[in-house]
Short mmCIF file of C-alpha atoms in Angstrom, two decimals:
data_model
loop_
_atom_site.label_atom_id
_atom_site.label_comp_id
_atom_site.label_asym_id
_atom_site.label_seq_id
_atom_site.Cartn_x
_atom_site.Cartn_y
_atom_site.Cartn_z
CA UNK A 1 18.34 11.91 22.48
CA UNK A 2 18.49 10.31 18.95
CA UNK A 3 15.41 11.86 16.61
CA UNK A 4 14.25 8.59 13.99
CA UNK A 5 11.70 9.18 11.43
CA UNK A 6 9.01 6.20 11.21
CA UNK A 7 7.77 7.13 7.79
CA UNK A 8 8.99 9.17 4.66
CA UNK A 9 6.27 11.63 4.21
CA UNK A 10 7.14 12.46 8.03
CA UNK A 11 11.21 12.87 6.76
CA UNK A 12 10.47 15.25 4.04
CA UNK A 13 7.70 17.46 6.46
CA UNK A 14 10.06 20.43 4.90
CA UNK A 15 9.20 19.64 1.53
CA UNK A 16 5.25 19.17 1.87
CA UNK A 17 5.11 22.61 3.52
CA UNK A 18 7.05 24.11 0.45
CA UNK A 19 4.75 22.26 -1.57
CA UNK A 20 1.47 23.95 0.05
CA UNK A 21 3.31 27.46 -0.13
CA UNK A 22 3.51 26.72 -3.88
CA UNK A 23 0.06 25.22 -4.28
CA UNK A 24 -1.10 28.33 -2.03
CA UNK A 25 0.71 31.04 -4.42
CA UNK A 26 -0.40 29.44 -7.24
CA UNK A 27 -3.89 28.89 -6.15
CA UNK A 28 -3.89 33.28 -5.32
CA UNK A 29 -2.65 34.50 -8.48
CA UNK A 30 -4.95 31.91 -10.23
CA UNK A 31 -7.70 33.89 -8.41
CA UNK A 32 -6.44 37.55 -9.15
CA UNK A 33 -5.97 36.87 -12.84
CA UNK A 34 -9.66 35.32 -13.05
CA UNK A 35 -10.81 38.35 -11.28
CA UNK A 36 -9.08 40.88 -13.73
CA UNK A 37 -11.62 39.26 -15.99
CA UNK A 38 -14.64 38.63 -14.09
CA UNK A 39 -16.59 39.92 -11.13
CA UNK A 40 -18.41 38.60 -8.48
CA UNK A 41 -16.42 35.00 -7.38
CA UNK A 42 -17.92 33.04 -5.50
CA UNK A 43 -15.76 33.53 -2.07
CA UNK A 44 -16.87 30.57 -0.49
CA UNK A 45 -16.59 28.09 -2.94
CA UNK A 46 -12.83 29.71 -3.46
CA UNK A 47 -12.17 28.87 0.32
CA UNK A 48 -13.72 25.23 -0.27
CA UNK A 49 -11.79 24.57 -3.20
CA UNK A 50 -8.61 25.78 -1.84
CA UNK A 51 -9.15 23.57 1.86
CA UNK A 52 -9.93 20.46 -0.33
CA UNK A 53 -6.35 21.68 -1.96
CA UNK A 54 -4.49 21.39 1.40
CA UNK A 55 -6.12 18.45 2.28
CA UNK A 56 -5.48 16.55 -1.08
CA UNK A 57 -1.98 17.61 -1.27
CA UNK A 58 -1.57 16.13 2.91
CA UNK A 59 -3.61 13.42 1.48
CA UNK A 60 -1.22 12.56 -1.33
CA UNK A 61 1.90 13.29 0.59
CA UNK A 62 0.67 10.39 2.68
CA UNK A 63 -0.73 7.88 0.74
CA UNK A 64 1.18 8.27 -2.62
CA UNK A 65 4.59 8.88 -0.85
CA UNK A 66 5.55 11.57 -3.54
CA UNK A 67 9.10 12.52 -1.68
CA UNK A 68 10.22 9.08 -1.32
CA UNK A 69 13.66 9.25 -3.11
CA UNK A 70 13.46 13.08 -3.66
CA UNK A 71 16.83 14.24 -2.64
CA UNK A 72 18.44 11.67 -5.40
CA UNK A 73 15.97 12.40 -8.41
CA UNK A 74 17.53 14.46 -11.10
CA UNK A 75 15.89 17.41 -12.30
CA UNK A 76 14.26 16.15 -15.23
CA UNK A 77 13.03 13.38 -12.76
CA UNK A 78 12.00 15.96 -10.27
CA UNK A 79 9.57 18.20 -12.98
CA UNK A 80 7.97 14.65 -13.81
CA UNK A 81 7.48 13.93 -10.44
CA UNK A 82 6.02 17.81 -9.66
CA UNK A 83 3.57 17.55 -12.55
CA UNK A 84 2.74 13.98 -11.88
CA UNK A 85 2.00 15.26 -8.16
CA UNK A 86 0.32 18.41 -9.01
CA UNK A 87 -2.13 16.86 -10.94
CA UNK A 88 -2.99 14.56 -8.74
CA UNK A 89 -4.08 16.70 -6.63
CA UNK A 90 -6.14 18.84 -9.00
CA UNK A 91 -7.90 16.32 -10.62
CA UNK A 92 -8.76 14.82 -6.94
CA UNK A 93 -10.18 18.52 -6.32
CA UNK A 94 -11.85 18.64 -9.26
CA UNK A 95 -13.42 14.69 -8.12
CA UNK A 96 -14.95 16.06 -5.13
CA UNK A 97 -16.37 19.31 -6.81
CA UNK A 98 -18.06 17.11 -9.20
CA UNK A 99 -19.24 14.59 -6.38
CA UNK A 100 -20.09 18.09 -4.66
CA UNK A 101 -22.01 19.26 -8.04
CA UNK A 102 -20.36 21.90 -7.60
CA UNK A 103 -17.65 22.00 -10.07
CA UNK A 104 -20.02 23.35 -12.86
CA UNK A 105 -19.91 26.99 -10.57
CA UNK A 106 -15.96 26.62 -10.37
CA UNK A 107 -13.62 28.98 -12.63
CA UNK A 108 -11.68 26.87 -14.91
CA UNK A 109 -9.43 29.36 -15.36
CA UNK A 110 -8.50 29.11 -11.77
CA UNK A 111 -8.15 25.67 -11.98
CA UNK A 112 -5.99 25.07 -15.11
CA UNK A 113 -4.37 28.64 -14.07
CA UNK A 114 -3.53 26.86 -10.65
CA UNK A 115 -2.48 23.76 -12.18
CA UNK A 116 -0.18 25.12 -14.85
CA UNK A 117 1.45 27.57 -12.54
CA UNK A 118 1.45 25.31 -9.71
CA UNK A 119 3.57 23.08 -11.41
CA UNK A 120 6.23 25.66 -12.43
CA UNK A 121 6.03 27.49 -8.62
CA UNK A 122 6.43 23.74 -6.72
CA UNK A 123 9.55 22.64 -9.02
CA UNK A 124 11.39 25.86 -8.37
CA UNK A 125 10.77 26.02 -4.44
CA UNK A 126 11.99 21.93 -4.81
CA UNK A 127 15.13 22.78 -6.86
CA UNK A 128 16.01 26.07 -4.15
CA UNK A 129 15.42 23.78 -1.50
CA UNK A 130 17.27 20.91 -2.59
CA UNK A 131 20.59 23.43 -3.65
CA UNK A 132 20.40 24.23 -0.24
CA UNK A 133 20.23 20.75 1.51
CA UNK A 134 23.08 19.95 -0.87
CA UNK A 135 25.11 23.01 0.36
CA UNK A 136 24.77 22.21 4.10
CA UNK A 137 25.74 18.50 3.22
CA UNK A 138 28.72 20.18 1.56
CA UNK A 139 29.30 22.05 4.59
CA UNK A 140 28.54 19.16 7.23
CA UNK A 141 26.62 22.14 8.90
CA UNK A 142 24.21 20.52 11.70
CA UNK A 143 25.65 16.81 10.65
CA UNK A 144 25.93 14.49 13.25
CA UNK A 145 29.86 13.17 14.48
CA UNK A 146 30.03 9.47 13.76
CA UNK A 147 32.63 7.59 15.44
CA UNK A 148 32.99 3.88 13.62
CA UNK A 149 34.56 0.96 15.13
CA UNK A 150 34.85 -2.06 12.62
CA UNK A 151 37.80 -4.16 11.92
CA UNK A 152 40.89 -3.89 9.83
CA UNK A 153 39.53 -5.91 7.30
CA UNK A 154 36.13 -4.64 6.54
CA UNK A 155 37.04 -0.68 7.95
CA UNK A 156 37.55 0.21 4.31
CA UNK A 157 34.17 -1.33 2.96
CA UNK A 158 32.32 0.55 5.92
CA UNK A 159 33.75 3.71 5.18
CA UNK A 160 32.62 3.63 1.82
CA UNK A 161 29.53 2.44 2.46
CA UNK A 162 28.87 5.85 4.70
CA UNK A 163 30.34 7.70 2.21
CA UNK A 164 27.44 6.25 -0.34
CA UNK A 165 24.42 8.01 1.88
CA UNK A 166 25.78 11.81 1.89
CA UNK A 167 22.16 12.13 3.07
CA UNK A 168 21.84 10.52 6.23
CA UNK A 169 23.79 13.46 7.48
CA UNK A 170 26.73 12.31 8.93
CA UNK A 171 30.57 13.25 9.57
CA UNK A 172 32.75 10.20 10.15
CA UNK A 173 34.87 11.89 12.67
CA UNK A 174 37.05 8.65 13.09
CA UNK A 175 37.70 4.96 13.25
CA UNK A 176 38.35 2.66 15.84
CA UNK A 177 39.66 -0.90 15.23
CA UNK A 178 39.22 -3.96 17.43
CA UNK A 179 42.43 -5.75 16.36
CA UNK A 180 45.49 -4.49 18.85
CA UNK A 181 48.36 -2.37 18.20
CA UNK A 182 47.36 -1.85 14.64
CA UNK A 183 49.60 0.26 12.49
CA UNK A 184 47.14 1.49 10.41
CA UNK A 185 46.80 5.35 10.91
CA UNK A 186 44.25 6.41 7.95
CA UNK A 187 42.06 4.46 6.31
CA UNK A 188 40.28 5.89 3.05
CA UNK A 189 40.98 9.25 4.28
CA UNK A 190 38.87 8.39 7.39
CA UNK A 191 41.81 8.70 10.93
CA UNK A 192 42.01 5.33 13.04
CA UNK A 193 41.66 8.01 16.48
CA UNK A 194 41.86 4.90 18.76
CA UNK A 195 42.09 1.18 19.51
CA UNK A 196 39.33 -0.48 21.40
CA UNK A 197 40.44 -0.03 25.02
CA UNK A 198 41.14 3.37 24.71
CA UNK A 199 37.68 3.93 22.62
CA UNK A 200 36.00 5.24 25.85
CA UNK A 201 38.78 7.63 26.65
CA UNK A 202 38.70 9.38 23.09
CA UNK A 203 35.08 10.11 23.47
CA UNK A 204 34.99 11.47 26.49
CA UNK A 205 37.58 14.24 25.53
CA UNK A 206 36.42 14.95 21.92
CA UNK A 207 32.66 15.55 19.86
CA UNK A 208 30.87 12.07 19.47
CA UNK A 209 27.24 11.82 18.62
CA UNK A 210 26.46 8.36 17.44
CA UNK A 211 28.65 5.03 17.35
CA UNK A 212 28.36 2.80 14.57
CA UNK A 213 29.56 -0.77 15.62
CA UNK A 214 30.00 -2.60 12.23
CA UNK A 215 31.70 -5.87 13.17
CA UNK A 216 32.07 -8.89 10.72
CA UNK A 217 30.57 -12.09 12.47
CA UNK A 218 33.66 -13.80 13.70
CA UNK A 219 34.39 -10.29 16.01
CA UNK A 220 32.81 -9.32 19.23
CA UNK A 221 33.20 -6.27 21.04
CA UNK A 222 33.30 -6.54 25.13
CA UNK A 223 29.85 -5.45 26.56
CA UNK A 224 31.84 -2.86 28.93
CA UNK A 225 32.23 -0.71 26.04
CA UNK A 226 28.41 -0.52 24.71
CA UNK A 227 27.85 -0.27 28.54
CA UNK A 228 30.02 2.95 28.53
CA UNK A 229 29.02 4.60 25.55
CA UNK A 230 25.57 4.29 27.13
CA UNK A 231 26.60 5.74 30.27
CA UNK A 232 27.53 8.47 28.36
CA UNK A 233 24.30 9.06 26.68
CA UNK A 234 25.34 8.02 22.97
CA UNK A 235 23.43 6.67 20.33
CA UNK A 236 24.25 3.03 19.31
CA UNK A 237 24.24 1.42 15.79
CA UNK A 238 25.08 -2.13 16.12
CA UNK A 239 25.44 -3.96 12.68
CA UNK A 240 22.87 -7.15 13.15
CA UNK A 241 22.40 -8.72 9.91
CA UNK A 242 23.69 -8.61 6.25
CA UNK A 243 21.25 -8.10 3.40
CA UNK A 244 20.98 -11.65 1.86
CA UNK A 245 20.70 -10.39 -1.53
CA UNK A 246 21.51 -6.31 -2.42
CA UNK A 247 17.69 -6.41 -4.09
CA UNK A 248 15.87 -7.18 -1.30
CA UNK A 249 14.25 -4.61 1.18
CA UNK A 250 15.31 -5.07 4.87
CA UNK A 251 13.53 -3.03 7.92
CA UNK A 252 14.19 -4.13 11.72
CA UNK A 253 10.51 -5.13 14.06
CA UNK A 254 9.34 -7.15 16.58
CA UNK A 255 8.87 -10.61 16.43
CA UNK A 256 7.76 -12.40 19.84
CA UNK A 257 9.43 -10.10 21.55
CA UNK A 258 12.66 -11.16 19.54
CA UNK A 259 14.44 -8.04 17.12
CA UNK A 260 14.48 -9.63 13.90
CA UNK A 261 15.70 -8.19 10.00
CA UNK A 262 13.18 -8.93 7.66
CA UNK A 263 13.60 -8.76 4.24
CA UNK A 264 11.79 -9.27 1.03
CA UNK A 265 12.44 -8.28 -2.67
CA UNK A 266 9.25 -5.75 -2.39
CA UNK A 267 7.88 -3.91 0.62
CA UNK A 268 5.01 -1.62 1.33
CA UNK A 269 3.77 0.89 3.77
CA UNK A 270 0.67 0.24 5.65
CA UNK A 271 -0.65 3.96 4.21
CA UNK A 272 -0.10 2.28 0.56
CA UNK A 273 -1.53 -1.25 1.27
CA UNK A 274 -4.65 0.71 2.98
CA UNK A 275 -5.39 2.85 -0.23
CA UNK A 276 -4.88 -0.33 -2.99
CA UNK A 277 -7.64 -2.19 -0.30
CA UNK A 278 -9.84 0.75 -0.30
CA UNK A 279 -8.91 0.62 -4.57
CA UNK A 280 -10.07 -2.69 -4.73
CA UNK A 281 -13.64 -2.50 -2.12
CA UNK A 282 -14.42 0.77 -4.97
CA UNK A 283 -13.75 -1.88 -7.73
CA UNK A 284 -14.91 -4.77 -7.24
CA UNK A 285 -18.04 -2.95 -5.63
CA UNK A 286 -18.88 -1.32 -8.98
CA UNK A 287 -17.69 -4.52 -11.08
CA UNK A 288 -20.35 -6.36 -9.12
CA UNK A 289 -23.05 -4.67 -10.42
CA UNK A 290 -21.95 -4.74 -13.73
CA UNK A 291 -21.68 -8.20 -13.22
CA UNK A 292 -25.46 -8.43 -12.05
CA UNK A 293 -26.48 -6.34 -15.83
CA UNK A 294 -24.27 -8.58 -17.47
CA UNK A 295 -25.82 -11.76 -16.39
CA UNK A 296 -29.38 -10.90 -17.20
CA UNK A 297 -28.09 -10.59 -20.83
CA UNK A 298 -26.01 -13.62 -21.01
CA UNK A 299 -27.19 -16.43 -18.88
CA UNK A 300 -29.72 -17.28 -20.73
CA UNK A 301 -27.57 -17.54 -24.07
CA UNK A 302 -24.82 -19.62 -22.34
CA UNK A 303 -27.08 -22.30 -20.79
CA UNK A 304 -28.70 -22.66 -25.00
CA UNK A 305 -25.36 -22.92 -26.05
CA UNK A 306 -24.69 -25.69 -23.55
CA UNK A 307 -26.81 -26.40 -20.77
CA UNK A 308 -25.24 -26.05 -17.41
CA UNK A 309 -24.38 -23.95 -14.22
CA UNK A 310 -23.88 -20.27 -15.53
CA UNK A 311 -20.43 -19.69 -13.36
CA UNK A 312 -17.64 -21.69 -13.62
CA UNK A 313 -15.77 -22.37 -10.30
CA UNK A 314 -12.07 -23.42 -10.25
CA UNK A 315 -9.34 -23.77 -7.11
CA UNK A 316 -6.35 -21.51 -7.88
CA UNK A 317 -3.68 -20.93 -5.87
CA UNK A 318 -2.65 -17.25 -4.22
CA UNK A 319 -0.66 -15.14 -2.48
CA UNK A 320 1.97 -17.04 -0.69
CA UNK A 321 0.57 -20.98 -1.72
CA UNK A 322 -3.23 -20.17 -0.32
CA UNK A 323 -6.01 -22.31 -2.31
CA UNK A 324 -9.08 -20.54 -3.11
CA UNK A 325 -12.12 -20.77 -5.74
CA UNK A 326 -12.08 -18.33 -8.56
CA UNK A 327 -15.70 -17.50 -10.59
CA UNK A 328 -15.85 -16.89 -13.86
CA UNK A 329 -18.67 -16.78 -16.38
CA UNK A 330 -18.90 -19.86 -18.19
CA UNK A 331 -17.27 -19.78 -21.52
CA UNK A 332 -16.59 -23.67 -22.07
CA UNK A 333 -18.50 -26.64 -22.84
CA UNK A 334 -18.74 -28.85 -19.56
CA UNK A 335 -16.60 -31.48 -20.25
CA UNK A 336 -13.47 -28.37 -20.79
CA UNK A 337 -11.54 -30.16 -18.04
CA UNK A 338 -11.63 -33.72 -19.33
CA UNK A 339 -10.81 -32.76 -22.97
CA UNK A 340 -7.77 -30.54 -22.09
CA UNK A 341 -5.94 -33.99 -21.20
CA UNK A 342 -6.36 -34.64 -24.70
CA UNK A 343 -5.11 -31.08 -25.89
CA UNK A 344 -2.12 -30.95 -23.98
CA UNK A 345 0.14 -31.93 -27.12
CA UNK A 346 -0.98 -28.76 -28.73
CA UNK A 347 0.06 -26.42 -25.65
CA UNK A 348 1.77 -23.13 -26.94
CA UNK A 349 3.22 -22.52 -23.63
CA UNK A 350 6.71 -23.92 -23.16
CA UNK A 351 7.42 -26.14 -20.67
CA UNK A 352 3.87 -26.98 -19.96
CA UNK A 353 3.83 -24.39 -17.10
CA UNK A 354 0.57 -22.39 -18.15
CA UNK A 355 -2.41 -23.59 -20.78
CA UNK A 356 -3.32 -22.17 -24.22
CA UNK A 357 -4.64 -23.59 -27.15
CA UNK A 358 -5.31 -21.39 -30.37
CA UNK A 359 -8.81 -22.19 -31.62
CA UNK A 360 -9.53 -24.41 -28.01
CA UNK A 361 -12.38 -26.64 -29.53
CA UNK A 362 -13.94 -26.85 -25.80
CA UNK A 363 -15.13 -23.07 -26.17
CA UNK A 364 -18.55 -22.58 -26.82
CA UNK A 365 -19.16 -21.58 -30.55
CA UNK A 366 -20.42 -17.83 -30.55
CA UNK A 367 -21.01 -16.43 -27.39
CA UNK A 368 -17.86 -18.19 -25.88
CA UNK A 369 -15.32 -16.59 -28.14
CA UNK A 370 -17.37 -13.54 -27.75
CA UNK A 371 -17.47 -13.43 -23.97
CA UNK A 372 -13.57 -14.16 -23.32
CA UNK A 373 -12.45 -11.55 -26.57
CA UNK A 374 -14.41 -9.21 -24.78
CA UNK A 375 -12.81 -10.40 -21.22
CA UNK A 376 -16.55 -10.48 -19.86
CA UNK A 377 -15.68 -14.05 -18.12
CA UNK A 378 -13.53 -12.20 -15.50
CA UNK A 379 -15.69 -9.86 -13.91
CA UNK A 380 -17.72 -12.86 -11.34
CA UNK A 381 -14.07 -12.20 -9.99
CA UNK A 382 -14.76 -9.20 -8.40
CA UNK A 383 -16.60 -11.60 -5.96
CA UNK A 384 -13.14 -12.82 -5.16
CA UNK A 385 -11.67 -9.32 -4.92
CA UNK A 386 -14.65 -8.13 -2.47
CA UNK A 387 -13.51 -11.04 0.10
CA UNK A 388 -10.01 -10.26 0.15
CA UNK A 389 -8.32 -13.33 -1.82
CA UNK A 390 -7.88 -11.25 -5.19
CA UNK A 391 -6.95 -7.93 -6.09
CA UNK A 392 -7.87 -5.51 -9.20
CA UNK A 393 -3.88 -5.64 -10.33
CA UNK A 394 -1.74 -8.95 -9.32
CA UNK A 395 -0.59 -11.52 -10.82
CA UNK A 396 -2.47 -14.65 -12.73
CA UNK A 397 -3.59 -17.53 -10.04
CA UNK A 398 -1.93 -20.59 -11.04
CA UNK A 399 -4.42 -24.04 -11.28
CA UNK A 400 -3.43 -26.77 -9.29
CA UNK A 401 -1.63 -28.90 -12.32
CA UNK A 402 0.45 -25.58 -12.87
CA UNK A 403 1.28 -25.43 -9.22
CA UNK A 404 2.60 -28.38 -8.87
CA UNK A 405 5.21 -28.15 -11.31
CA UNK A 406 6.45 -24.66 -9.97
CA UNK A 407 10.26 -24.51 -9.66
CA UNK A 408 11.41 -22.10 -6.40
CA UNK A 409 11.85 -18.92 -8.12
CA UNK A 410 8.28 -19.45 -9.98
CA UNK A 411 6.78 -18.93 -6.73
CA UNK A 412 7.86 -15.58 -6.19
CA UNK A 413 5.05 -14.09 -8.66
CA UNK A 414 2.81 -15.53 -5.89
CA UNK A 415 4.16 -12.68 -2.86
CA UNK A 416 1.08 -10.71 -3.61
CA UNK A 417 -2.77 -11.61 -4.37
CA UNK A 418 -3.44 -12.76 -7.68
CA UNK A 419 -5.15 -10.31 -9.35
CA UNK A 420 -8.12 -9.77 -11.56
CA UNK A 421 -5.35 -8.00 -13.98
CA UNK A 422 -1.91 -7.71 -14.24
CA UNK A 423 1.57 -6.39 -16.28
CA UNK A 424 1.24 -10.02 -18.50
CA UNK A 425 -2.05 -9.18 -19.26
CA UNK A 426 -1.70 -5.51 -20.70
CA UNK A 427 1.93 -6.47 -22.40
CA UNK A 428 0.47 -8.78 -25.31
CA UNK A 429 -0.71 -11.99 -23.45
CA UNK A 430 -1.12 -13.63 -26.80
CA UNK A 431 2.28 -12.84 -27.75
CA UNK A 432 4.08 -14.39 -24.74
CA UNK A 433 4.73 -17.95 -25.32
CA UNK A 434 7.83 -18.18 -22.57
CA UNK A 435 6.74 -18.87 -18.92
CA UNK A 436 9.68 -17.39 -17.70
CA UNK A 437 9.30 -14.21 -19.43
CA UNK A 438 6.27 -14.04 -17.40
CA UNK A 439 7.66 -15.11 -14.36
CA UNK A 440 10.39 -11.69 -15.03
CA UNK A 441 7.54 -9.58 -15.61
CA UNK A 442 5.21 -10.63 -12.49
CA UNK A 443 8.60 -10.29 -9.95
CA UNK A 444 9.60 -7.18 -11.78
CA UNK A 445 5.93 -5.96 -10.88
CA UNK A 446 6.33 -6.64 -7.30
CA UNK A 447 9.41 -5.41 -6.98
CA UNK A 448 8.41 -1.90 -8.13
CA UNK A 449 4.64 -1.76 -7.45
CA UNK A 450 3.29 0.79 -6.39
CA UNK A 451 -0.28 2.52 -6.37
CA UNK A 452 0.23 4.43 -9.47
CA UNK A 453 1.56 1.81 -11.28
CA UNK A 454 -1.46 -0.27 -10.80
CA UNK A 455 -3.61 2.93 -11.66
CA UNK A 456 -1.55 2.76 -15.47
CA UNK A 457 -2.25 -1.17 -15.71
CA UNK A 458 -5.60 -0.55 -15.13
CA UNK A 459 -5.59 2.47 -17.91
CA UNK A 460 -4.02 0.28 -20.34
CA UNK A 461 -6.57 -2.66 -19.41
CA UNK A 462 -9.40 -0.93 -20.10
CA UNK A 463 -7.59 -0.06 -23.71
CA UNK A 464 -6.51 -3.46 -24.00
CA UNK A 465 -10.17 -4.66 -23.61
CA UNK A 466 -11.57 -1.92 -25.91
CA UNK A 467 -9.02 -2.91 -28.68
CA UNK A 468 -9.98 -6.51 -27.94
CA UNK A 469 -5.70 -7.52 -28.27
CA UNK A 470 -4.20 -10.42 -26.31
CA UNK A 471 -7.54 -11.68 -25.29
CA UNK A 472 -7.42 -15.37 -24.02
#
């Protein structure tokens, strides 16, 4: 029976539990040192406190996929990752004692105790645990035999290719080519054990877990031999597609009942597209309201300035080519959209691809400058967020003009929602005058997003905004 693993938090089940041991000792001698000092703890808030530990640390395990990658991080990369998870997981404790009100009866030497030594008890059980793993990989103690069968000309680029994931646990135990009465006996250290008609033969008299048929296109392999290996009870790997580019990611589904590769230059778990959702219904739930105070102080001073609806509605285009409406609060005179025919000369943006005009005369004077340095046109957006066509970190919607003239790799930045921020907006908006250095920066986004790295873009928005730089 062949044992897969459907998610990475599930792979690494022996790291999470070392991680609770070390949250759990930690947590202890947090409490014994606090007691040296003081009497009379409360017990049961030291049992709630350390269950909403467990469950934040399962929580985090799941959602933030903190041992994705974990065997190959370095140890300076592993203490940044330990602290980085650790304190997580505190400061989500120390959230729910507060929602609780009860975080002003909590020890905070137990929790910074906890936290510091937490940190320093969680690397070291990683690092032990790790030196092990690597020993047993040395060792090839509980790996798996892996019989190959690929042709002479791609045996050697297989090979090597195991050879590059020591951690998938495997021990080539021998190669079997399709081409007849080949001479070839070794091939990068790696035995050819038997040709193809003998294949079934060999495995019946020597130690064969799993078969890896890697084949290049113009090669088949007869269907008695996958019949017999099954007969057998052996696990299968059949080769079915090559990545069409080494960035993309690839995973195997269902399609109408078809098996089909898919691949895509970004990926993400359902766990991870659940919590930036949930991110986003918190968000633009709270930016709605502030939305509602907001108006009540500047309606009335826009429609003064220049008499007219209050929002501004626009199409823009989203994720994937899908139109939508985007609100704003009004910030331009109402003619904005017939006078920026007459600006277009004066576009700082090369190639035309996005708008911006220092000084744009179709701003109104005082509270327009005021409202967009202060980015207070944005937040109607979080009307857009709430319905699902935005999200709180994407990329910038593109108007219809800018659409059109989209080359193919522009529309990559368009593989996720726009969103009501992004990495152009926090990295000196002002300063970019290059389309395609935004186009990098939007696809470099997508291609390592993940939930903390919209929680930092948000950070730096909110400093961006106080600091009043790169404002549009």
């Amino acid at each position: 029976m062949y044992q897969y693993h459907t998610s990475s938090w599930m792979k690494h089940l022996d790291f999470i539990l070392l991680d609770l041991v070390g949250l759990e000792i930690a947590f202890v001698i947090a409490c014994l040192i606090q007691a040296r000092f003081s009497s009379g703890s409360d017990l049961a808030l030291l049992r709630e406190a350390n269950l909403l530990t467990v469950l934040m640390d399962i929580c985090a395990a799941f959602f933030l996929e903190s041992y994705r990658g974990i065997l190959r991080r370095n140890r300076q990369k592993e203490l940044a990752a330990t602290a980085k998870h650790v304190t997580t997981i505190c400061v989500a404790v120390l959230s729910c004692l507060f929602i609780t009100k009860k975080s002003g009866e909590f020890s905070r030497m137990i929790l910074f105790g906890m936290w510091g030594m937490s940190i320093g008890i969680v690397f070291f059980l990683r690092i032990v645990w790790k030196r092990r793993i690597f020993r047993r990989i040395r060792r090839r103690e509980g790996s798996r035999a892996l019989l190959i069968v690929a042709s002479a000309e791609n045996a050697a680029d297989v090979v090597r290719a195991v050879r590059r994931h020591p951690f998938d646990d495997l021990r080539m135990v021998g190669l079997v080519l399709v081409e007849k009465n080949s001479k070839t006996r070794i091939i990068e250290g790696v035995p050819v054990v038997a040709a193809l008609d003998e294949m079934l033969e060999y495995i019946r008299k020597n130690w064969v877990d799993e078969v890896f048929i890697n084949l290049p296109e113009t090669r088949t392999i007869p269907q008695e031999i996958t019949d017999g290996c099954a007969v057998m009870g052996l696990t299968i790997h059949r080769k079915i597609a090559d990545a069409p580019n080494p960035n993309r990611c690839q995973i195997v589904e269902q399609i109408a009942g078809c098996t089909v590769v898919s691949s895509s230059f970004g990926m993400a778990t359902a766990s991870q597209m659940f919590l930036k959702r949930m991110m986003d219904l918190v968000g633009s739930m709270a930016g709605l309201l502030v939305t509602a105070v907001v108006f009540v102080g500047i309606a009335p001073v826009i429609y003064l300035k220049s008499p007219g609806p209050i929002f501004f509605s626009q199409t823009r285009i989203g994720k994937n080519g899908k139109k939508f409406k985007i609100y704003k609060f009004r910030s331009m005179y109402m003619d904005a959209e017939e006078r920026k025919k007459d600006l277009m000369d004066r576009n700082e943006i090369k190639d035309g691809m996005m708008f911006k005009v220092e000084d744009d005369p179709r701003i109104i004077q005082g509270i327009g400058h005021w409202i967009r340095n202060t980015s207070i046109d944005e937040l109607p957006q979080c009307w857009n967020i709430l319905k699902g066509e935005m999200s709180l970190v994407g990329t910038r919607p593109p108007t219809l003009d800018e659409w059109e003239k989209y080359q193919l790799h522009h529309r990559a930045r368009l593989a996720i929602k726009p969103g009501l921020t992004g990495i152009w907006q926090v990295s000196g908006r002002s300063d970019i005058r290059d389309f395609e250095e935004v186009v990098r920066m939007d696809t470099e986004y997508i291609k390592n997003w993940s939930l903390w790295l919209d929680v930092k873009i948000l950070m730096k928005t909110i400093a961006v905004v106080i600091r009043k730089k790169g404002a549009r």
